[in-house]
XYZ file of C-alpha atoms in Angstrom:
361
model
C 80.364 61.485 98.176
C 76.873 61.536 97.622
C 76.361 61.191 93.614
C 73.004 62.811 93.571
C 74.637 66.129 95.012
C 75.166 68.788 92.056
C 76.340 72.366 92.163
C 75.472 75.202 89.954
C 77.981 78.000 89.771
C 76.248 81.525 88.440
C 78.995 83.252 86.665
C 77.564 85.444 83.895
C 77.637 89.023 85.625
C 79.765 91.689 84.545
C 80.658 93.034 87.894
C 80.720 96.768 86.482
C 80.913 98.060 90.297
C 84.864 96.791 90.316
C 85.324 98.607 86.971
C 88.344 99.258 85.625
C 89.676 95.715 86.908
C 86.160 93.867 85.873
C 85.484 94.668 82.482
C 82.884 93.323 80.328
C 84.938 91.036 78.401
C 86.764 89.748 81.457
C 84.421 90.431 84.591
C 85.470 90.172 88.326
C 84.883 86.440 88.452
C 87.861 85.497 86.519
C 90.018 88.084 88.383
C 92.334 87.101 91.448
C 90.910 90.324 92.705
C 92.321 89.893 96.359
C 95.848 88.737 95.270
C 95.720 85.125 96.515
C 96.735 83.466 93.290
C 93.324 82.275 92.383
C 90.447 84.233 90.515
C 87.038 84.364 92.456
C 85.709 81.300 90.359
C 88.564 79.163 90.994
C 88.079 79.700 94.460
C 84.313 78.699 94.454
C 84.759 75.844 92.126
C 87.561 74.477 94.650
C 85.222 74.597 97.670
C 82.236 73.256 95.920
C 84.452 70.031 94.872
C 84.298 69.227 98.652
C 80.527 68.956 98.250
C 79.690 67.107 95.073
C 81.679 64.934 92.450
C 83.874 67.302 90.226
C 81.623 65.967 87.198
C 78.428 67.005 88.636
C 79.338 70.793 88.837
C 77.900 72.969 86.349
C 78.837 76.749 85.591
C 75.952 78.955 84.336
C 77.459 81.900 82.144
C 76.940 83.938 79.396
C 78.477 82.185 75.909
C 81.352 84.962 75.592
C 82.882 83.547 78.698
C 82.928 79.816 77.666
C 86.505 79.739 76.711
C 87.554 81.649 79.965
C 86.201 78.871 82.156
C 87.715 76.444 80.045
C 91.213 78.261 80.760
C 90.639 78.796 84.237
C 89.175 75.580 85.448
C 91.303 72.720 84.743
C 88.591 69.872 85.829
C 85.785 71.266 83.781
C 84.290 70.021 80.558
C 82.601 71.809 77.823
C 79.431 69.782 78.659
C 79.414 71.128 82.114
C 79.175 74.639 80.775
C 75.720 76.278 80.296
C 75.956 79.388 78.159
C 73.106 81.863 78.112
C 72.882 83.881 74.944
C 71.744 86.774 77.114
C 71.382 87.779 80.381
C 68.079 87.576 81.974
C 68.552 87.313 85.711
C 68.721 84.687 88.078
C 65.462 82.602 87.838
C 65.942 81.834 84.062
C 69.744 80.227 84.870
C 68.558 78.318 87.403
C 65.519 76.692 85.376
C 67.973 76.098 82.074
C 70.325 74.461 84.416
C 67.550 72.430 86.559
C 65.970 70.908 82.917
C 69.757 70.278 81.800
C 70.382 68.554 85.204
C 67.019 66.537 85.264
C 67.973 64.723 81.991
C 70.812 63.263 84.052
C 69.315 62.898 87.226
C 66.153 63.480 88.306
C 66.881 62.626 91.749
C 69.586 65.451 91.779
C 70.016 67.413 95.055
C 71.364 71.092 94.091
C 73.583 73.713 95.586
C 73.378 77.189 93.793
C 76.040 79.577 94.213
C 77.471 82.822 92.756
C 80.848 82.408 91.313
C 81.810 85.872 92.961
C 81.693 85.173 96.937
C 84.524 85.077 99.328
C 84.257 82.327 102.011
C 86.858 82.176 104.336
C 85.619 79.538 106.732
C 85.395 76.708 104.017
C 85.315 74.062 106.595
C 82.039 75.584 108.220
C 80.646 76.112 104.882
C 80.904 72.568 103.970
C 79.243 71.371 106.943
C 76.192 73.733 106.771
C 75.770 72.570 103.078
C 75.876 69.155 103.814
C 73.421 69.763 106.734
C 71.190 71.792 104.366
C 71.791 69.149 101.639
C 70.571 66.428 103.962
C 67.491 68.101 104.636
C 66.396 68.884 101.272
C 66.776 65.141 100.187
C 64.206 64.329 102.596
C 61.554 67.325 102.571
C 59.818 69.427 99.867
C 61.333 72.665 100.844
C 63.575 75.584 99.655
C 66.846 76.455 101.679
C 68.600 79.445 101.522
C 72.007 80.296 103.220
C 71.726 82.937 105.279
C 74.634 84.819 107.060
C 74.601 85.682 110.859
C 74.895 89.532 110.497
C 77.912 91.191 112.535
C 76.663 94.718 112.185
C 73.899 96.530 110.923
C 74.951 96.618 107.069
C 72.398 98.247 104.492
C 74.131 96.873 101.724
C 72.572 93.365 102.073
C 68.970 91.964 101.889
C 67.770 90.374 105.255
C 65.887 87.294 105.617
C 63.550 86.822 108.761
C 62.848 83.394 110.220
C 60.675 82.180 112.791
C 62.845 81.685 116.055
C 60.172 79.134 117.356
C 59.845 76.681 114.198
C 63.097 74.881 114.023
C 63.100 72.243 111.471
C 66.092 70.643 113.004
C 67.715 73.223 115.592
C 69.433 75.265 112.756
C 67.184 75.208 109.602
C 64.658 77.799 110.503
C 61.006 78.652 108.696
C 61.212 81.953 106.786
C 58.697 84.868 107.583
C 59.971 87.568 105.502
C 62.401 89.025 102.774
C 63.553 92.865 103.017
C 65.468 94.373 100.378
C 68.339 96.507 101.339
C 67.040 98.433 104.560
C 67.946 102.085 106.057
C 70.448 102.035 108.816
C 67.746 102.391 111.519
C 65.901 99.482 110.227
C 69.004 97.413 109.473
C 70.079 98.010 113.452
C 66.604 96.915 114.604
C 66.847 93.821 112.459
C 70.002 92.824 114.219
C 68.936 93.642 117.683
C 65.978 91.446 117.481
C 67.832 88.354 116.668
C 65.458 87.017 114.034
C 67.189 88.492 110.577
C 70.311 87.285 108.770
C 71.835 88.486 105.724
C 70.657 86.943 102.163
C 73.738 85.481 100.922
C 72.151 84.540 97.287
C 73.032 80.877 97.899
C 70.207 78.217 97.621
C 69.772 74.486 98.547
C 67.088 72.521 97.206
C 66.149 69.007 95.448
C 65.339 69.677 91.736
C 61.825 67.939 92.393
C 61.140 70.701 94.760
C 62.549 73.338 92.655
C 60.650 72.477 89.848
C 57.612 72.278 91.477
C 57.856 75.838 92.673
C 58.630 77.169 89.145
C 55.568 75.250 87.753
C 53.513 77.037 90.890
C 55.220 80.310 90.804
C 56.575 80.922 87.288
C 54.469 78.597 84.913
C 55.156 80.607 81.995
C 58.798 80.608 82.606
C 58.658 76.633 83.274
C 56.647 75.998 79.952
C 59.109 77.462 78.018
C 62.159 75.161 79.229
C 59.583 72.486 79.636
C 59.473 72.339 75.666
C 63.074 71.587 75.329
C 62.635 68.456 77.247
C 64.710 65.710 74.877
C 66.690 68.394 73.582
C 68.923 69.207 76.519
C 72.631 67.806 76.220
C 71.974 67.201 72.408
C 73.063 69.517 69.259
C 69.423 70.717 69.174
C 69.956 72.456 72.520
C 71.630 75.673 71.692
C 68.956 76.538 69.003
C 66.078 75.726 71.379
C 67.681 78.041 73.983
C 68.361 80.786 71.664
C 64.841 81.001 70.953
C 63.625 80.490 74.427
C 65.788 83.267 76.184
C 64.184 85.757 73.516
C 61.094 85.615 75.043
C 61.877 84.642 78.430
C 61.192 87.058 81.307
C 63.813 89.030 83.058
C 63.687 88.339 87.015
C 65.445 87.068 89.641
C 64.890 83.929 91.619
C 64.128 85.634 94.786
C 61.877 88.229 93.525
C 60.053 85.206 91.239
C 60.268 82.089 93.550
C 61.586 82.823 97.204
C 59.560 85.716 98.594
C 56.593 84.141 97.548
C 57.026 80.103 98.487
C 55.517 79.108 101.596
C 58.013 76.251 101.974
C 61.169 78.465 102.518
C 63.541 77.532 105.372
C 66.986 79.243 105.978
C 70.270 78.516 107.943
C 72.065 81.194 109.458
C 76.028 80.536 109.530
C 78.948 82.310 110.124
C 81.229 81.372 107.372
C 83.337 84.270 106.887
C 81.460 85.283 103.907
C 81.200 88.297 101.712
C 79.504 89.207 98.376
C 82.871 91.234 97.407
C 80.261 93.854 95.946
C 82.183 97.013 96.077
C 85.777 98.165 96.443
C 84.998 98.964 99.815
C 84.133 95.547 100.618
C 87.414 94.169 98.982
C 89.267 97.038 101.266
C 87.960 94.819 104.419
C 89.246 91.678 103.342
C 93.079 92.852 102.450
C 96.007 93.306 104.614
C 96.713 97.055 105.695
C 100.041 98.552 106.536
C 100.460 100.978 109.579
C 98.788 103.870 107.519
C 95.690 101.680 106.695
C 96.408 101.127 103.095
C 95.347 98.005 101.405
C 97.716 97.264 98.394
C 97.801 94.854 95.886
C 101.245 95.111 93.957
C 104.480 94.609 94.345
C 106.010 98.213 93.673
C 103.870 100.604 95.407
C 105.808 103.533 97.501
C 103.258 105.762 99.669
C 103.805 108.935 101.321
C 101.651 110.637 103.561
C 98.701 108.301 102.624
C 96.192 106.679 104.454
C 93.080 104.596 104.554
C 93.711 103.731 100.547
C 92.627 100.691 98.507
C 95.412 100.312 95.674
C 95.347 97.844 92.996
C 98.436 97.941 90.496
C 100.045 95.533 87.875
C 102.287 93.498 89.983
C 105.685 94.864 88.797
C 104.723 98.412 88.122
C 106.444 101.245 90.013
C 103.643 103.606 91.441
C 104.341 106.490 93.893
C 101.615 108.098 95.636
C 101.925 111.023 97.905
C 99.152 112.760 99.815
C 95.921 110.597 99.327
C 93.667 109.964 101.957
C 90.718 107.235 101.468
C 90.880 106.803 97.863
C 90.521 104.026 95.426
C 93.381 103.484 92.794
C 93.061 101.157 90.262
C 95.583 100.670 87.479
C 95.145 97.790 84.502
C 97.473 99.944 82.267
C 94.727 100.496 80.061
C 92.844 102.397 82.574
C 93.979 104.165 85.447
C 90.983 105.396 87.892
C 91.419 107.427 91.248
C 88.106 107.668 92.981
C 87.331 108.728 96.562
C 86.092 105.916 98.758
C 83.077 107.645 99.701
C 81.817 107.978 96.131
C 82.613 104.464 94.683
C 78.779 104.363 93.845
C 79.630 106.437 91.076
C 81.658 103.745 89.222
C 78.880 102.593 87.636
C 78.037 106.476 86.300
C 81.548 106.337 85.196
C 81.181 103.149 82.820
C 78.069 104.565 81.476
C 79.789 107.739 80.381
C 82.747 105.641 78.800
C 80.374 103.533 77.005
C 78.790 106.713 75.454
C 82.263 108.133 74.312
C 84.930 105.732 74.321
C 86.265 102.487 72.766
C 84.906 99.271 73.948
C 88.241 98.057 74.919
C 87.802 100.764 78.301
C 84.950 99.114 79.370
């Protein structure tokens, strides 16, 4: 295994769309949301251990989740957990990780991946990422992992690539990025054969991504560059607390990927889902004869179909007459919501924050 390969797992999000399972104190990446026996971050960590040495995996997270990571990832050390004092989106967290890694290995070749994605075809994922790592090791470029679209989905961003400009037959030059389109535009994208979904996973050399920060986000780069010599020392925490207080809140997509002229994409079928909504979870669970997806060992259903039900393993739950609902019971909270209205869950959480105890959100 190449010791220059590093992986950065982004694990600082709250996952409010998965309330009430996902709460600020225990967000979705730390939950076995599919009932597989592993949490999402455990699955991600296990997958990335096939790509780089275990000691080269770093977790960027909010400082309040450090203990959760220690509990869930047996092979991780505190030195590999990069604690952000506040949430400032993906560009600062990646810049911070870059400077941490640069102190250890300036020749690093890095994979960046969210902690909460589902990848069913892991062997294909490993193959594709290794192909991208081989490319970024020898080329000054930024590679994003695209997903071959299976339908005109309006919930994902799209990447357009140059079908004629191929670096090695599979890694292609990016032409445009498009935020979540409407259905008609999504249909045109898929039919053209020139677009893939944006997975939010990246592969690059440390030298290439640092050059991109210097060019496109120079103020942010300057903030983190001031800490050279302090990273991986006791003085790091105080420096980072000050740095984050003045750091811009911006995504890596908007700050760098959409503005850079050396971005490539590799489009792959890896059985991917970003598990962004309860509806996306529904599609990845087994269904009974009435198309109900149930997580829980003691659920009895009558005259009910097309529901997603997630309840404590041993709790007896009896439901009658429900059609196309989300039912989630965490003992502290019971939520019953129409599947078609799941976008309202964020509003539920906002309302609860105004009137209820913090233990509920």
